[in-house]
Amino acid sequence: MPQTTPSGLLVIDKPQGVTSFDAVAAVRGALHIKKVGHAGTLDPMATGALVIAFGHATRLLNAIVAHDKTYEATIRLGLRTTTDDAEGEVLVDDEVRSRWLELSSQLTEGDHSEGPSSLPASSWQQLLTRTIAANFTGDIEQIPNTFSAIRINGQRAYDLAREGKDVELKPRPVTISEFTVLAIRSGFVTGKQSDEALQERGMVSVLDVDVRVSCSSGTYIRALARDLGDKLGVGGYLTRLRRTRVGNFALPDDTSGLLSPDAVSETQTHTITAHTEQKTFTNREGETITRNKCVLDTPEGLDGAGRCAWLIGRSLTMEQAARSAMPALDITPEEAAELRFGRRIERTIHEPAAAIVPQTHDVVAIIERANGHQAKPITVFPSRKLAYSET
């Protein structure tokens, strides 16, 4: 007898050093389900909230991708890199010292200063807050990073950049609802490596600025770091990036304050942490390859079936996922039957919504406005009783 295919959603706290696809592969392997996907890529350097859906819940991912997001990051001012983050090569600007002196002079009303370390963090915070408010909040135009996944004539921008080709990307509209400076640390680095820790002495003066950003989908935090550094004239790049929230899905350390306590509690219940392990294998050419893999943190002592059951037990159900992903409309069993036949129902809606029978927790369809008094299905889900496994 065929078994029902589970459908649901997990919030994975992605570790540093693995790709979003690695996290998807870890969930796919643990659940033994082919249909698994994620809502919004995180670079290998980044950590944090990665929403992963499985089964029929993957049909909800397009709605979740469009949600706004919150990040906490560290921007290093005083240097640039080829990729605008700590993965790239450092670009040292010989003029940056004089530009630091100019900024310091502005803050001290003309008195000379040796750079960021010679002034209190509060002085820099005032300058940064003013600069951000004037240039990087609200609706802005942003040029994505050269090393990005955007396609240009069918090719990824980062592939073209790695081949040494010129990459020209057009500005895109994004919305920054919050860009808050949380902390500032001044110090020195040698400028030889992008991930250097701050030192009390060195060749290059830098400021490490911790920020929290809430923004629309499609915003590049690396580009914000780059553009803030360019606006100040000293350069900037990202040394740390953590996504703490995707729409209604938040990690325990999210401090955005944008979700209700109940919503935060629910999504945190379904968060799975993970870690990075190295995997060594021999490829077809006989070469020994070592790479990182994502390993989900499940209770010790569980066999494969036990791990699968534990993960499904921690996941949001199809109904919970749908209600968190988009507006929901409670419908009757009779309306459910009409929708599953592809027919319209007499409901007035103004945006796509999940049609759900609350008595049976049955997610029937994603519907949209047909006319002033009717809604029509654009995606229909099988009945819970008929959701058989795909082999």
Tab-separated table of C-alpha atoms in Angstrom:
chain	number	residue	atom	x	y	z
A	1	MET	CA	0.000	0.000	0.000
A	2	PRO	CA	1.480	3.405	-0.953
A	3	GLN	CA	2.505	5.640	1.901
A	4	THR	CA	1.750	9.308	2.182
A	5	THR	CA	4.541	11.698	1.267
A	6	PRO	CA	5.225	14.128	4.109
A	7	SER	CA	5.053	17.802	3.250
A	8	GLY	CA	6.294	20.602	5.445
A	9	LEU	CA	8.887	23.202	6.114
A	10	LEU	CA	12.043	23.522	8.210
A	11	VAL	CA	14.088	26.555	9.183
A	12	ILE	CA	17.720	25.489	9.018
A	13	ASP	CA	20.351	27.564	10.811
A	14	LYS	CA	22.951	27.182	8.050
A	15	PRO	CA	26.555	27.008	9.253
A	16	GLN	CA	29.439	28.846	7.635
A	17	GLY	CA	31.433	27.103	4.923
A	18	VAL	CA	28.669	25.238	3.088
A	19	THR	CA	26.313	26.234	0.300
A	20	SER	CA	22.547	26.450	0.487
A	21	PHE	CA	22.441	23.434	-1.835
A	22	ASP	CA	24.545	21.485	0.689
A	23	ALA	CA	21.876	22.185	3.321
A	24	VAL	CA	19.129	21.074	0.929
A	25	ALA	CA	21.095	17.889	0.234
A	26	ALA	CA	21.358	17.202	3.974
A	27	VAL	CA	17.573	17.490	4.391
A	28	ARG	CA	16.927	15.412	1.280
A	29	GLY	CA	19.222	12.671	2.518
A	30	ALA	CA	17.719	12.632	6.011
A	31	LEU	CA	14.093	12.583	4.826
A	32	HIS	CA	14.644	10.357	1.766
A	33	ILE	CA	12.490	12.717	-0.280
A	34	LYS	CA	13.370	13.912	-3.774
A	35	LYS	CA	11.304	17.089	-3.758
A	36	VAL	CA	13.223	19.494	-1.490
A	37	GLY	CA	14.036	23.154	-2.106
A	38	HIS	CA	14.983	26.385	-0.370
A	39	ALA	CA	13.712	29.978	-0.339
A	40	GLY	CA	16.626	32.333	-0.917
A	41	THR	CA	20.304	31.492	-1.295
A	42	LEU	CA	22.867	32.182	1.414
A	43	ASP	CA	26.511	32.430	0.348
A	44	PRO	CA	28.934	29.899	1.889
A	45	MET	CA	30.401	32.689	4.059
A	46	ALA	CA	26.956	33.525	5.492
A	47	THR	CA	25.110	31.784	8.304
A	48	GLY	CA	21.527	31.808	9.479
A	49	ALA	CA	17.956	31.268	8.421
A	50	LEU	CA	17.496	29.063	5.376
A	51	VAL	CA	13.873	28.088	4.810
A	52	ILE	CA	13.728	24.588	3.334
A	53	ALA	CA	10.483	23.008	2.140
A	54	PHE	CA	9.811	19.396	1.230
A	55	GLY	CA	7.010	17.551	-0.539
A	56	HIS	CA	4.099	19.689	-1.706
A	57	ALA	CA	5.270	22.577	0.483
A	58	THR	CA	7.919	23.334	-2.167
A	59	ARG	CA	5.087	24.984	-4.109
A	60	LEU	CA	5.055	27.666	-1.410
A	61	LEU	CA	8.691	28.654	-1.917
A	62	ASN	CA	8.025	31.302	-4.563
A	63	ALA	CA	5.888	33.198	-2.072
A	64	ILE	CA	8.493	32.877	0.703
A	65	VAL	CA	11.358	34.027	-1.550
A	66	ALA	CA	9.555	37.341	-1.999
A	67	HIS	CA	9.372	38.008	1.756
A	68	ASP	CA	11.448	40.738	3.385
A	69	LYS	CA	14.469	39.672	5.407
A	70	THR	CA	16.609	40.717	8.371
A	71	TYR	CA	20.384	40.372	8.560
A	72	GLU	CA	23.072	41.112	11.114
A	73	ALA	CA	26.445	41.826	9.594
A	74	THR	CA	29.884	43.332	10.141
A	75	ILE	CA	31.149	45.886	7.643
A	76	ARG	CA	34.864	46.636	7.575
A	77	LEU	CA	35.531	50.219	6.502
A	78	GLY	CA	38.985	51.209	5.241
A	79	LEU	CA	39.592	48.471	2.672
A	80	ARG	CA	37.973	46.925	-0.386
A	81	THR	CA	37.948	43.386	-1.748
A	82	THR	CA	37.375	41.960	-5.212
A	83	THR	CA	34.096	40.335	-4.134
A	84	ASP	CA	32.922	42.951	-1.583
A	85	ASP	CA	33.165	40.320	1.161
A	86	ALA	CA	35.798	38.317	3.027
A	87	GLU	CA	35.952	35.698	0.266
A	88	GLY	CA	37.805	38.041	-2.081
A	89	GLU	CA	41.293	39.480	-2.355
A	90	VAL	CA	42.082	42.687	-0.479
A	91	LEU	CA	42.471	45.877	-2.503
A	92	VAL	CA	44.544	48.453	-0.620
A	93	ASP	CA	43.921	52.091	-1.532
A	94	ASP	CA	47.007	54.235	-0.939
A	95	GLU	CA	44.790	57.320	-0.558
A	96	VAL	CA	42.633	55.877	2.201
A	97	ARG	CA	44.761	57.299	5.024
A	98	SER	CA	44.233	60.864	3.799
A	99	ARG	CA	40.501	60.194	3.522
A	100	TRP	CA	40.367	58.940	7.107
A	101	LEU	CA	42.105	62.163	8.130
A	102	GLU	CA	39.501	64.202	6.262
A	103	LEU	CA	36.657	62.386	8.005
A	104	SER	CA	38.351	62.695	11.393
A	105	SER	CA	38.823	66.411	10.786
A	106	GLN	CA	35.104	66.798	10.091
A	107	LEU	CA	34.262	65.110	13.393
A	108	THR	CA	36.737	67.202	15.393
A	109	GLU	CA	35.747	70.478	13.747
A	110	GLY	CA	39.038	70.923	11.958
A	111	ASP	CA	41.449	69.471	14.505
A	112	HIS	CA	43.850	66.949	13.033
A	113	SER	CA	43.499	63.321	13.972
A	114	GLU	CA	45.426	60.199	13.090
A	115	GLY	CA	42.402	58.174	12.009
A	116	PRO	CA	39.517	56.113	13.368
A	117	SER	CA	41.366	54.769	16.417
A	118	SER	CA	41.991	58.247	17.776
A	119	LEU	CA	38.316	59.143	18.111
A	120	PRO	CA	35.598	57.595	20.308
A	121	ALA	CA	33.185	55.153	18.696
A	122	SER	CA	30.301	57.526	19.457
A	123	SER	CA	31.729	60.098	17.042
A	124	TRP	CA	31.897	57.581	14.228
A	125	GLN	CA	28.437	56.268	15.089
A	126	GLN	CA	26.961	59.726	14.592
A	127	LEU	CA	28.647	60.094	11.194
A	128	LEU	CA	27.614	56.616	10.070
A	129	THR	CA	24.035	57.056	11.261
A	130	ARG	CA	23.721	60.337	9.348
A	131	THR	CA	25.275	58.853	6.207
A	132	ILE	CA	23.051	55.787	6.300
A	133	ALA	CA	19.878	57.800	6.927
A	134	ALA	CA	20.620	60.124	4.020
A	135	ASN	CA	21.641	57.479	1.470
A	136	PHE	CA	20.732	53.928	2.412
A	137	THR	CA	17.226	53.792	3.869
A	138	GLY	CA	13.810	53.699	2.235
A	139	ASP	CA	13.486	53.053	-1.489
A	140	ILE	CA	16.921	53.144	-3.118
A	141	GLU	CA	18.636	51.975	-6.304
A	142	GLN	CA	21.334	49.360	-5.792
A	143	ILE	CA	23.847	47.902	-8.241
A	144	PRO	CA	24.292	44.195	-7.396
A	145	ASN	CA	27.749	42.821	-6.733
A	146	THR	CA	29.830	41.682	-9.686
A	147	PHE	CA	30.280	38.294	-7.994
A	148	SER	CA	26.554	37.485	-7.837
A	149	ALA	CA	24.258	34.804	-9.232
A	150	ILE	CA	22.460	37.219	-11.559
A	151	ARG	CA	22.331	35.954	-15.128
A	152	ILE	CA	23.692	38.013	-18.008
A	153	ASN	CA	22.748	36.542	-21.390
A	154	GLY	CA	22.336	33.142	-19.760
A	155	GLN	CA	25.585	33.193	-17.765
A	156	ARG	CA	26.032	33.855	-14.053
A	157	ALA	CA	27.739	37.143	-13.262
A	158	TYR	CA	30.234	35.422	-10.954
A	159	ASP	CA	31.294	33.039	-13.739
A	160	LEU	CA	31.966	35.961	-16.074
A	161	ALA	CA	33.871	37.803	-13.327
A	162	ARG	CA	36.046	34.765	-12.622
A	163	GLU	CA	36.888	34.572	-16.322
A	164	GLY	CA	38.162	38.139	-16.126
A	165	LYS	CA	35.362	39.550	-18.276
A	166	ASP	CA	33.788	42.932	-17.669
A	167	VAL	CA	30.511	42.604	-15.809
A	168	GLU	CA	28.089	45.505	-15.994
A	169	LEU	CA	24.946	45.193	-13.901
A	170	LYS	CA	22.100	47.686	-13.889
A	171	PRO	CA	20.776	49.326	-10.719
A	172	ARG	CA	17.777	47.648	-9.136
A	173	PRO	CA	15.152	49.119	-6.821
A	174	VAL	CA	15.246	47.777	-3.252
A	175	THR	CA	13.703	48.901	0.011
A	176	ILE	CA	15.712	49.230	3.232
A	177	SER	CA	13.303	49.494	6.167
A	178	GLU	CA	16.050	49.389	8.820
A	179	PHE	CA	19.807	49.950	8.704
A	180	THR	CA	20.970	50.302	12.300
A	181	VAL	CA	24.530	50.633	13.607
A	182	LEU	CA	24.813	48.280	16.600
A	183	ALA	CA	28.486	48.570	17.539
A	184	ILE	CA	31.782	49.988	16.279
A	185	ARG	CA	35.340	48.763	16.855
A	186	SER	CA	38.462	50.507	15.571
A	187	GLY	CA	41.862	48.975	15.017
A	188	PHE	CA	44.501	48.035	12.502
A	189	VAL	CA	45.172	45.229	10.023
A	190	THR	CA	48.041	44.429	7.686
A	191	GLY	CA	45.769	44.514	4.642
A	192	LYS	CA	47.080	41.171	3.412
A	193	GLN	CA	44.063	39.001	4.274
A	194	SER	CA	40.372	39.870	4.189
A	195	ASP	CA	39.493	37.974	7.374
A	196	GLU	CA	42.189	39.433	9.656
A	197	ALA	CA	41.279	40.115	13.264
A	198	LEU	CA	41.661	43.681	14.507
A	199	GLN	CA	45.019	44.548	16.072
A	200	GLU	CA	46.155	47.469	18.224
A	201	ARG	CA	48.838	48.287	15.683
A	202	GLY	CA	49.237	47.740	11.985
A	203	MET	CA	49.590	49.319	8.576
A	204	VAL	CA	45.941	50.026	7.728
A	205	SER	CA	43.372	51.777	9.930
A	206	VAL	CA	39.913	50.195	9.764
A	207	LEU	CA	36.543	50.362	11.465
A	208	ASP	CA	34.485	47.226	12.014
A	209	VAL	CA	30.817	48.213	12.115
A	210	ASP	CA	28.144	45.778	13.338
A	211	VAL	CA	24.787	46.495	11.725
A	212	ARG	CA	21.254	45.147	11.505
A	213	VAL	CA	19.455	45.468	8.168
A	214	SER	CA	15.830	44.693	7.351
A	215	CYS	CA	15.209	44.872	3.634
A	216	SER	CA	13.187	43.747	0.661
A	217	SER	CA	13.890	40.579	-1.270
A	218	GLY	CA	16.762	40.969	-3.719
A	219	THR	CA	18.836	43.294	-1.549
A	220	TYR	CA	22.573	42.577	-1.490
A	221	ILE	CA	24.095	43.298	1.918
A	222	ARG	CA	27.541	43.070	0.330
A	223	ALA	CA	26.525	45.916	-1.970
A	224	LEU	CA	25.418	47.996	1.030
A	225	ALA	CA	28.855	47.464	2.611
A	226	ARG	CA	30.577	48.430	-0.625
A	227	ASP	CA	28.399	51.496	-1.191
A	228	LEU	CA	28.696	52.750	2.398
A	229	GLY	CA	32.491	52.546	2.123
A	230	ASP	CA	32.414	54.306	-1.236
A	231	LYS	CA	30.174	57.070	0.129
A	232	LEU	CA	32.654	57.712	2.942
A	233	GLY	CA	35.555	57.485	0.481
A	234	VAL	CA	37.448	54.802	2.420
A	235	GLY	CA	36.087	51.579	0.913
A	236	GLY	CA	34.199	48.813	2.643
A	237	TYR	CA	33.419	45.125	2.520
A	238	LEU	CA	31.528	42.495	4.478
A	239	THR	CA	33.373	40.317	6.986
A	240	ARG	CA	30.334	38.630	8.575
A	241	LEU	CA	26.753	38.001	7.483
A	242	ARG	CA	23.959	36.277	9.369
A	243	ARG	CA	20.338	36.108	8.248
A	244	THR	CA	18.074	36.061	11.286
A	245	ARG	CA	14.661	36.337	9.642
A	246	VAL	CA	12.870	35.483	6.392
A	247	GLY	CA	9.364	36.924	6.442
A	248	ASN	CA	7.499	35.190	9.264
A	249	PHE	CA	10.312	32.702	9.903
A	250	ALA	CA	12.891	33.842	12.484
A	251	LEU	CA	15.820	32.353	14.365
A	252	PRO	CA	16.039	32.517	18.187
A	253	ASP	CA	18.619	35.330	17.980
A	254	ASP	CA	16.537	37.579	15.720
A	255	THR	CA	16.276	41.070	17.222
A	256	SER	CA	14.288	42.781	14.471
A	257	GLY	CA	11.146	43.013	16.606
A	258	LEU	CA	9.045	42.570	13.469
A	259	LEU	CA	7.297	39.352	14.535
A	260	SER	CA	4.804	38.794	17.320
A	261	PRO	CA	6.017	36.745	20.303
A	262	ASP	CA	3.702	33.885	19.257
A	263	ALA	CA	5.092	33.869	15.716
A	264	VAL	CA	8.665	33.916	17.003
A	265	SER	CA	7.944	31.055	19.393
A	266	GLU	CA	6.357	28.915	16.687
A	267	THR	CA	9.090	29.333	14.116
A	268	GLN	CA	11.838	28.799	16.715
A	269	THR	CA	10.259	25.472	17.634
A	270	HIS	CA	10.881	24.322	14.091
A	271	THR	CA	14.469	25.577	13.740
A	272	ILE	CA	17.164	22.954	13.152
A	273	THR	CA	20.804	23.809	13.761
A	274	ALA	CA	23.578	22.293	11.674
A	275	HIS	CA	27.357	22.139	11.514
A	276	THR	CA	30.085	21.700	8.945
A	277	GLU	CA	32.192	18.560	8.503
A	278	GLN	CA	34.853	17.763	5.948
A	279	LYS	CA	34.272	14.965	3.459
A	280	THR	CA	37.108	13.399	1.480
A	281	PHE	CA	36.463	11.373	-1.686
A	282	THR	CA	38.122	10.316	-4.931
A	283	ASN	CA	36.657	11.715	-8.137
A	284	ARG	CA	36.469	10.045	-11.546
A	285	GLU	CA	39.913	11.329	-12.457
A	286	GLY	CA	41.399	9.607	-9.411
A	287	GLU	CA	41.989	12.876	-7.562
A	288	THR	CA	41.442	13.097	-3.825
A	289	ILE	CA	38.988	15.882	-3.081
A	290	THR	CA	38.140	17.342	0.321
A	291	ARG	CA	35.123	19.576	0.691
A	292	ASN	CA	32.690	20.673	3.370
A	293	LYS	CA	29.313	19.099	3.906
A	294	CYS	CA	26.347	20.231	5.950
A	295	VAL	CA	25.353	17.962	8.838
A	296	LEU	CA	22.022	18.442	10.613
A	297	ASP	CA	22.128	18.438	14.412
A	298	THR	CA	19.779	15.606	15.345
A	299	PRO	CA	19.690	13.676	18.637
A	300	GLU	CA	22.431	11.075	19.047
A	301	GLY	CA	21.592	7.398	18.837
A	302	LEU	CA	18.871	7.672	16.165
A	303	ASP	CA	18.942	5.401	13.141
A	304	GLY	CA	17.929	6.647	9.690
A	305	ALA	CA	14.213	6.135	10.265
A	306	GLY	CA	14.468	7.773	13.671
A	307	ARG	CA	16.244	10.841	12.274
A	308	CYS	CA	13.616	11.129	9.552
A	309	ALA	CA	10.769	10.911	12.069
A	310	TRP	CA	12.448	13.434	14.383
A	311	LEU	CA	12.903	15.974	11.579
A	312	ILE	CA	9.328	15.587	10.347
A	313	GLY	CA	8.147	16.023	13.923
A	314	ARG	CA	10.092	19.310	14.131
A	315	SER	CA	8.808	20.641	10.797
A	316	LEU	CA	5.950	23.024	10.213
A	317	THR	CA	2.958	21.218	8.776
A	318	MET	CA	1.625	22.059	5.345
A	319	GLU	CA	-1.061	24.228	6.944
A	320	GLN	CA	1.392	26.023	9.248
A	321	ALA	CA	3.757	26.611	6.348
A	322	ALA	CA	1.010	27.988	4.100
A	323	ARG	CA	-0.374	30.326	6.762
A	324	SER	CA	3.120	31.677	7.423
A	325	ALA	CA	4.013	31.962	3.749
A	326	MET	CA	1.045	33.999	2.502
A	327	PRO	CA	-2.440	35.285	3.335
A	328	ALA	CA	-4.826	32.426	4.106
A	329	LEU	CA	-8.531	32.033	3.331
A	330	ASP	CA	-10.621	29.521	5.248
A	331	ILE	CA	-13.005	27.706	2.903
A	332	THR	CA	-15.683	25.021	3.132
A	333	PRO	CA	-15.316	21.400	1.997
A	334	GLU	CA	-17.701	22.194	-0.850
A	335	GLU	CA	-15.499	25.057	-2.025
A	336	ALA	CA	-12.490	22.756	-1.748
A	337	ALA	CA	-14.125	20.311	-4.151
A	338	GLU	CA	-14.803	23.111	-6.629
A	339	LEU	CA	-11.218	24.328	-6.522
A	340	ARG	CA	-9.819	20.823	-7.023
A	341	PHE	CA	-11.902	20.572	-10.189
A	342	GLY	CA	-10.298	23.825	-11.347
A	343	ARG	CA	-13.471	25.842	-10.853
A	344	ARG	CA	-13.898	29.316	-9.419
A	345	ILE	CA	-15.433	30.029	-6.051
A	346	GLU	CA	-17.487	33.017	-4.971
A	347	ARG	CA	-14.893	34.827	-2.869
A	348	THR	CA	-13.497	38.358	-3.100
A	349	ILE	CA	-9.729	38.509	-2.695
A	350	HIS	CA	-7.137	41.081	-3.743
A	351	GLU	CA	-3.909	39.061	-3.608
A	352	PRO	CA	-2.881	35.406	-3.901
A	353	ALA	CA	-3.873	33.364	-0.862
A	354	ALA	CA	-3.779	29.818	0.445
A	355	ALA	CA	-7.244	28.226	0.498
A	356	ILE	CA	-7.524	25.986	3.569
A	357	VAL	CA	-10.276	23.860	5.084
A	358	PRO	CA	-9.689	24.587	8.796
A	359	GLN	CA	-11.660	21.610	10.144
A	360	THR	CA	-9.398	19.106	8.362
A	361	HIS	CA	-6.239	21.300	8.097
A	362	ASP	CA	-6.355	20.600	4.354
A	363	VAL	CA	-4.393	23.049	2.187
A	364	VAL	CA	-6.411	22.907	-1.014
A	365	ALA	CA	-4.941	25.463	-3.381
A	366	ILE	CA	-3.231	28.752	-3.959
A	367	ILE	CA	-5.862	31.071	-5.384
A	368	GLU	CA	-5.884	34.490	-7.008
A	369	ARG	CA	-8.444	37.099	-7.958
A	370	ALA	CA	-10.508	36.132	-11.025
A	371	ASN	CA	-12.835	39.125	-10.993
A	372	GLY	CA	-14.578	41.377	-8.515
A	373	HIS	CA	-16.434	38.543	-6.796
A	374	GLN	CA	-14.641	35.311	-7.677
A	375	ALA	CA	-11.308	33.598	-6.989
A	376	LYS	CA	-9.653	30.943	-9.131
A	377	PRO	CA	-7.017	28.283	-8.388
A	378	ILE	CA	-3.498	28.739	-9.767
A	379	THR	CA	-1.945	25.814	-7.878
A	380	VAL	CA	-3.977	22.854	-6.612
A	381	PHE	CA	-2.695	20.480	-3.947
A	382	PRO	CA	-3.868	16.875	-3.640
A	383	SER	CA	-6.086	15.916	-0.753
A	384	ARG	CA	-4.158	14.867	2.336
A	385	LYS	CA	-5.597	11.390	1.883
A	386	LEU	CA	-4.260	11.161	-1.676
A	387	ALA	CA	-0.803	12.656	-1.222
A	388	TYR	CA	1.123	9.521	-2.112
A	389	SER	CA	4.890	9.217	-2.275
A	390	GLU	CA	6.734	9.924	-5.485
A	391	THR	CA	9.014	7.187	-6.660
